[in-house]
Short mmCIF file of C-alpha atoms in Angstrom, two decimals:
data_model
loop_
_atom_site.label_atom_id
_atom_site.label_comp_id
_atom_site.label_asym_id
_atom_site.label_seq_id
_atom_site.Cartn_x
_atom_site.Cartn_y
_atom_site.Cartn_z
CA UNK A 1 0.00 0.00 0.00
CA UNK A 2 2.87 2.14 0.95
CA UNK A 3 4.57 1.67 -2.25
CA UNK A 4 1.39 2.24 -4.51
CA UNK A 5 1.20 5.52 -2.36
CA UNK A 6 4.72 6.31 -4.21
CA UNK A 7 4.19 5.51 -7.19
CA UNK A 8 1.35 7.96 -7.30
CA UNK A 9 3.09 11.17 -6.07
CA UNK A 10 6.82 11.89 -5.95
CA UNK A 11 9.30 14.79 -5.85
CA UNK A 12 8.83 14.93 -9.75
CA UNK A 13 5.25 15.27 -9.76
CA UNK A 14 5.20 17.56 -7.03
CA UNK A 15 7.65 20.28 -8.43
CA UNK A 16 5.44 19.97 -11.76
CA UNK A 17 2.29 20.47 -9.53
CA UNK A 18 3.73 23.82 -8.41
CA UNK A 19 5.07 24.87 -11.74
CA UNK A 20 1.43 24.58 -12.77
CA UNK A 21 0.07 26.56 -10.44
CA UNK A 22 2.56 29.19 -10.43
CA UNK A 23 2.11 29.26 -14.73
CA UNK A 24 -2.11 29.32 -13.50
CA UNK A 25 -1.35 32.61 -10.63
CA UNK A 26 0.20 34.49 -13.95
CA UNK A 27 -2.81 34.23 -16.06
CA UNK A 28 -4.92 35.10 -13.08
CA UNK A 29 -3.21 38.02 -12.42
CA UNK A 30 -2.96 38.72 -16.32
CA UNK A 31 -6.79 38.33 -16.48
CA UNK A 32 -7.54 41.47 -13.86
CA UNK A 33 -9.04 41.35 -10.80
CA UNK A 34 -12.26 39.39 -12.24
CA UNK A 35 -10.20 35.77 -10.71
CA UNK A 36 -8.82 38.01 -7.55
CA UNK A 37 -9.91 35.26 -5.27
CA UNK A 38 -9.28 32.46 -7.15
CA UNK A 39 -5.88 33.69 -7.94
CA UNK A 40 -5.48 33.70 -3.88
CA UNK A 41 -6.08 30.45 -3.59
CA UNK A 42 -3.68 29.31 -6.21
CA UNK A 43 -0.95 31.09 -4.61
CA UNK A 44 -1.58 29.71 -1.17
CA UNK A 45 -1.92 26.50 -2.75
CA UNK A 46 1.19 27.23 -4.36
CA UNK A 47 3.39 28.33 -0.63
CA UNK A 48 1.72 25.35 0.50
CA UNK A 49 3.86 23.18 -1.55
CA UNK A 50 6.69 24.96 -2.20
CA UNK A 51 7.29 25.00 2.11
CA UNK A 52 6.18 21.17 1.95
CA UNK A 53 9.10 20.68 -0.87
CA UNK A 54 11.48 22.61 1.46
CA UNK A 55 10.82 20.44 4.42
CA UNK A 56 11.50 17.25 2.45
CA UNK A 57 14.74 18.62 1.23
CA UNK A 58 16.11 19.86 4.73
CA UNK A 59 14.85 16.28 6.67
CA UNK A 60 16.75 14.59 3.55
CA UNK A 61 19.85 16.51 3.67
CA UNK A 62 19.56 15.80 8.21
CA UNK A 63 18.88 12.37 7.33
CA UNK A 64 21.97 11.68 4.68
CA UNK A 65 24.17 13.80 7.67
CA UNK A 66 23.39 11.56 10.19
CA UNK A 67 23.71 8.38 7.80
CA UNK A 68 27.26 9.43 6.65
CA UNK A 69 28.21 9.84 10.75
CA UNK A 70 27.01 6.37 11.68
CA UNK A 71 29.03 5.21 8.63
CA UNK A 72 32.61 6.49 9.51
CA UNK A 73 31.79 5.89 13.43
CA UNK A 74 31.05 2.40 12.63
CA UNK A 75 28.39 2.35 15.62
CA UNK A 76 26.75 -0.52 17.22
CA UNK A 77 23.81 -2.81 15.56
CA UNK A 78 21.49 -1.24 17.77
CA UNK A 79 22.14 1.98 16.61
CA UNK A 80 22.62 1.00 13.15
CA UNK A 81 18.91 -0.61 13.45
CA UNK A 82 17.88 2.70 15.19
CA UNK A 83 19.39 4.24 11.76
CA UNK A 84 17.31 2.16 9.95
CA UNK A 85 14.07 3.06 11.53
CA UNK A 86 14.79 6.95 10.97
CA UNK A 87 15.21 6.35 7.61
CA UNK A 88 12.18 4.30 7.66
CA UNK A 89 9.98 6.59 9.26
CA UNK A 90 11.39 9.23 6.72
CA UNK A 91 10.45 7.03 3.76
CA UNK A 92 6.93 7.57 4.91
CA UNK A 93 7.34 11.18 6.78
CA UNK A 94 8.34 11.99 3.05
CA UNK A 95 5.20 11.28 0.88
CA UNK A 96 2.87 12.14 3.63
CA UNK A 97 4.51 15.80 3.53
CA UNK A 98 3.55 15.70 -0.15
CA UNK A 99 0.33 14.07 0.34
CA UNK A 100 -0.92 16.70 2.65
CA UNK A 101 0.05 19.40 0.26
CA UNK A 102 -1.86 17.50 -2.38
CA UNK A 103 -4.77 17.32 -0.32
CA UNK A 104 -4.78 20.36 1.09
CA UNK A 105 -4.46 21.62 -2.89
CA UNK A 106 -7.66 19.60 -3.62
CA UNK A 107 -9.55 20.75 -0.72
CA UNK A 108 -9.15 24.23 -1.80
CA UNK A 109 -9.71 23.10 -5.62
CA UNK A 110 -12.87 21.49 -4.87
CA UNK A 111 -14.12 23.98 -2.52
CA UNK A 112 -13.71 26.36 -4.92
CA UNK A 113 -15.52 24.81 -7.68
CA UNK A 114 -18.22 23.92 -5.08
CA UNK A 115 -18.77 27.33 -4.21
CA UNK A 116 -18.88 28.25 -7.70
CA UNK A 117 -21.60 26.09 -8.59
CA UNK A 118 -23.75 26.64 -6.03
CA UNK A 119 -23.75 30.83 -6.50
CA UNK A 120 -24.01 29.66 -10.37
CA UNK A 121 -26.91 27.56 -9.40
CA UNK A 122 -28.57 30.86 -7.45
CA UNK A 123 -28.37 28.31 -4.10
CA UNK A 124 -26.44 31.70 -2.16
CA UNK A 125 -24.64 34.49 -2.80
CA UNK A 126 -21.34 34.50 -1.51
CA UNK A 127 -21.42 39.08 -1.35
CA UNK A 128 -24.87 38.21 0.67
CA UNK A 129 -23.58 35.94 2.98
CA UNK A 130 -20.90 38.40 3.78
CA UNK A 131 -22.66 41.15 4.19
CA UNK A 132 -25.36 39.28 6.15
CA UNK A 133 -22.56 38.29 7.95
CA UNK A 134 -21.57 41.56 8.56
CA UNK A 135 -25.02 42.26 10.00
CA UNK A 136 -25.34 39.99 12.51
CA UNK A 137 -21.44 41.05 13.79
CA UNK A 138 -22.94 44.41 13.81
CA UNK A 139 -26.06 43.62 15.40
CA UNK A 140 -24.57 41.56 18.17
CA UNK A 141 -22.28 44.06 18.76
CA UNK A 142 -25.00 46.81 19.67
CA UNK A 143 -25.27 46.95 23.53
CA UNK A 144 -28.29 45.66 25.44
CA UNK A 145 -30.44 48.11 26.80
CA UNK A 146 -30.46 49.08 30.39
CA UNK A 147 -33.37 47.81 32.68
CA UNK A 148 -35.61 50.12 34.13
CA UNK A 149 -37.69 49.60 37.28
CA UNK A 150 -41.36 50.25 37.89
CA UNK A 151 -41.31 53.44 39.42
CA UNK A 152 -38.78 54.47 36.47
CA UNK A 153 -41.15 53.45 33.88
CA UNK A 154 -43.89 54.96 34.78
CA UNK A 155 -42.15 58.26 35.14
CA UNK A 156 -41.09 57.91 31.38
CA UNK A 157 -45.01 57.07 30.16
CA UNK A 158 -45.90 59.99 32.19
CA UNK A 159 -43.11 61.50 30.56
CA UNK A 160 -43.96 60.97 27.45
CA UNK A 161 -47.62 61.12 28.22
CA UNK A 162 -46.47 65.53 28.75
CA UNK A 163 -44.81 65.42 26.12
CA UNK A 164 -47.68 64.45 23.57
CA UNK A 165 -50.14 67.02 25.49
CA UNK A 166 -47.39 69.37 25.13
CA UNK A 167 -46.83 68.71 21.51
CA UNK A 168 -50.71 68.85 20.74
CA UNK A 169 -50.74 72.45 22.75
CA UNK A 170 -47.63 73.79 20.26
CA UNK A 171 -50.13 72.77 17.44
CA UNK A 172 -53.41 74.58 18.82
CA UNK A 173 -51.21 77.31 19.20
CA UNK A 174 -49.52 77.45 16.00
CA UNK A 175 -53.11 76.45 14.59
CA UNK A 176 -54.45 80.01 16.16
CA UNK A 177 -51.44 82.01 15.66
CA UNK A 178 -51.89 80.99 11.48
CA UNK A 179 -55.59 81.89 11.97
CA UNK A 180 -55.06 85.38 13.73
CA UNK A 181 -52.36 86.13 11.24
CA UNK A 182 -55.22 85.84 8.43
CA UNK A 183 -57.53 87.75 10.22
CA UNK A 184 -55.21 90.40 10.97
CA UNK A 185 -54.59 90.39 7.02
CA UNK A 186 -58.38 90.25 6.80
CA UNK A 187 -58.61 93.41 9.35
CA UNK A 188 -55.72 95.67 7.19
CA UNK A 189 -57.27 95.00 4.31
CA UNK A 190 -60.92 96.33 5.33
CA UNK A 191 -58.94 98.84 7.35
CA UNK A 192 -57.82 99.89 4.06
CA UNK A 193 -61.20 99.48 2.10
CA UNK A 194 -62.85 101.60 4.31
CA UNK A 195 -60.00 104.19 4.50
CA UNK A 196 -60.64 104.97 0.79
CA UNK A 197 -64.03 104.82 0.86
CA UNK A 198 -63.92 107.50 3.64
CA UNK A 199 -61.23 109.25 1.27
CA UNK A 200 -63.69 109.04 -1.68
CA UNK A 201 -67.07 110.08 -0.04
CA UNK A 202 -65.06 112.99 1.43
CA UNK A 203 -63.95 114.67 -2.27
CA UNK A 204 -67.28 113.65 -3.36
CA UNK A 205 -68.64 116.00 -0.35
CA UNK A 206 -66.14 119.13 -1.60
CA UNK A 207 -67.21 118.56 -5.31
CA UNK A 208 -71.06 118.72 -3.75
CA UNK A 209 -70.24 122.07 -1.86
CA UNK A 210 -68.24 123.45 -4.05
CA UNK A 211 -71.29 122.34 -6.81
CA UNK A 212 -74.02 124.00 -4.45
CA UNK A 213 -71.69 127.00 -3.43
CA UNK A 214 -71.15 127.88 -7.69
CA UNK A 215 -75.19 127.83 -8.25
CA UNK A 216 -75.75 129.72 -4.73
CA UNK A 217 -73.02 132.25 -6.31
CA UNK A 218 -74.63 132.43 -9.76
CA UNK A 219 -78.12 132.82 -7.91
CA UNK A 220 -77.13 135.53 -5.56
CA UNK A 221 -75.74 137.42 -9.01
CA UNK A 222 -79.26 136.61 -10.47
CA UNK A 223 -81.53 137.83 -7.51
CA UNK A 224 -78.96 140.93 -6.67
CA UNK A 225 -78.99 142.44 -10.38
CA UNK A 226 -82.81 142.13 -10.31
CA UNK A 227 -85.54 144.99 -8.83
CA UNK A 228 -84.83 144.89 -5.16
CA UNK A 229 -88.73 144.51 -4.18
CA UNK A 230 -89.20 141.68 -6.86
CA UNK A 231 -86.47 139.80 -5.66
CA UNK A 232 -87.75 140.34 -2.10
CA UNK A 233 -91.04 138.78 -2.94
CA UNK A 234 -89.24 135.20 -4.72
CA UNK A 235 -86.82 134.82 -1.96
CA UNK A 236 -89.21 135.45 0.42
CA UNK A 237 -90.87 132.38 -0.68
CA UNK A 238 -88.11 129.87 -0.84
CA UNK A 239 -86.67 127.92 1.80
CA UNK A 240 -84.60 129.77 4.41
CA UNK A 241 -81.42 127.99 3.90
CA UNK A 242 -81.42 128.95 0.80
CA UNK A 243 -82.72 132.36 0.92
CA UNK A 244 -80.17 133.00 3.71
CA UNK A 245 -77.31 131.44 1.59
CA UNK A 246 -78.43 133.61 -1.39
CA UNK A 247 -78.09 136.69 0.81
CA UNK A 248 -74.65 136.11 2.12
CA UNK A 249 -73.29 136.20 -0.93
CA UNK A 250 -74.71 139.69 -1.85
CA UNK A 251 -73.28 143.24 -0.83
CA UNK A 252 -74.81 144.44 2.62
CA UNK A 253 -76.09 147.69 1.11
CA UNK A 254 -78.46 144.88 -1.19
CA UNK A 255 -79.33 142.73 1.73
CA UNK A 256 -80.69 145.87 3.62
CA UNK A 257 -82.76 146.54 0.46
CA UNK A 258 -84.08 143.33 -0.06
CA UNK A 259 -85.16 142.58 4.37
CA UNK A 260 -86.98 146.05 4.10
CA UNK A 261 -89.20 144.87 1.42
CA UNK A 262 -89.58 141.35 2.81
CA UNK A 263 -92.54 140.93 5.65
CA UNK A 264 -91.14 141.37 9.66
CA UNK A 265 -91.71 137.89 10.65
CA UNK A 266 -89.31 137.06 7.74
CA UNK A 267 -86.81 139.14 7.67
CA UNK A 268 -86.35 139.02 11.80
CA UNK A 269 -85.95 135.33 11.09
CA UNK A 270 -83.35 135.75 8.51
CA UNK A 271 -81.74 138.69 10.35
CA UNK A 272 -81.26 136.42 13.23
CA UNK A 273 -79.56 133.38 11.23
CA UNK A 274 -77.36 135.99 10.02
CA UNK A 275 -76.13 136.97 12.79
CA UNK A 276 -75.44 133.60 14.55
CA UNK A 277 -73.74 132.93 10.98
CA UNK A 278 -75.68 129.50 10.28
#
């Protein structure tokens, strides 16, 4: 069995193992970083062997060092038999150096492959396994939340309790601030309606007196330039705001003229409007 073990892998096959792989890390890295990972693996693969070769090498060179000293010493059978069994367990230390790097190269091989297939397959995703991975080391390193007691608790509801009241007052209030601001904008603008209606009723008043005051003044022309005892009979009959306005607008010496024709009651009536100037 041992020697079937041999025959399968020696030095040879081993160096042209690594020379493989080594040729395979060079296209990887000529291909970009698409292979990255796989080009990892290949090169640990790769140290793998190459230290496994370097092992065999130093125990051989120990080994043919301690066979050339029993040699010239010429020691005893039992050590010469003691010899033998190094070298014995070497023979077999030897391949099983090899066959571990083999094995270890097709554990990562198949692996590899493995994992391939199943992402191919849409089984997992190896970027979503990491990164739920990378969850669950996040999540587990959140700390726990303190415990509260009773007494604690209910001062937080209550708490919080305020808070919501407090938070449904700040809207009321906003809520009546927004609805005084309208209907102070509401208030300036009737403020401002009624401003120029005031404005506008008061020049239509001047236009009116200054209407009424023209035809008094064209009247007061008409009824001085007439006969003084005619005119004294027609204002005698109108109203006496407007007899008395007529006669304020005429000369004094006329006005005497005109109350001497008029009857007493009248004239004492008019006489005494003009004096309190109404």
């Amino acid at each position: 069995m041992m020697n079937a073990k041999k025959k399968k892998l020696t030095r040879e096959d081993a160096a042209e193992l690594y020379r493989d792989l080594h040729k395979t890390i060079g296209r990887m890295k000529e291909g970009g970083q698409k292979g990255g990972g796989d080009a990892q693996v290949a090169k640990q693969i790769a140290q793998a062997i190459r230290e496994s070769m370097r092992r065999e090498d130093a125990t051989r060179e120990r080994s043919k060092i301690i066979t050339d000293e029993s040699s010239a010493e010429s020691i005893t059978q039992h050590n010469s038999r003691a010899s033998h069994n190094s070298r014995f367990a070497f023979d077999h230390s030897r391949p099983n150096g090899v066959q571990s790097a083999v094995a270890l190269v097709a554990f990562f091989v198949l692996m590899k492959i493995s994992l391939a297939a199943f992402e191919y397959a849409g089984v997992f995703n190896v970027s979503t396994a990491r990164a739920s991975l990378h969850q669950e080391v996040a999540l587990s390193s959140v700390p726990a939340l303190p415990r509260y007691s009773e007494e604690e608790l209910s001062v937080l509801k209550q708490l919080d309790i305020r808070r919501v009241e407090l938070r449904e007052q700040e809207s009321q209030i906003e809520q009546q601030a927004r609805e005084l601001s309208l209907k102070e904008q509401e208030f300036v603008v009737r403020l401002a309606e009624l401003r120029e209606l005031t404005d506008q009723l008061k020049i239509s008043r001047e236009k009116s007196a200054e209407r009424r005051n023209g035809q008094l003044e064209q009247l007061s022309n008409v009824y001085g330039s007439m006969d003084p005892k005619e005119s004294a009979q027609l204002i005698e009959q109108l109203d006496v705001s407007i007899a008395l306005g007529l006669l304020e607008r005429m000369p004094e010496k006329r006005i005497g003229q005109i109350l001497s024709l008029m009857s007493a009651e009248r004239a004492l009536t008019i006489t005494r409007m003009l004096s309190r100037g109404e």
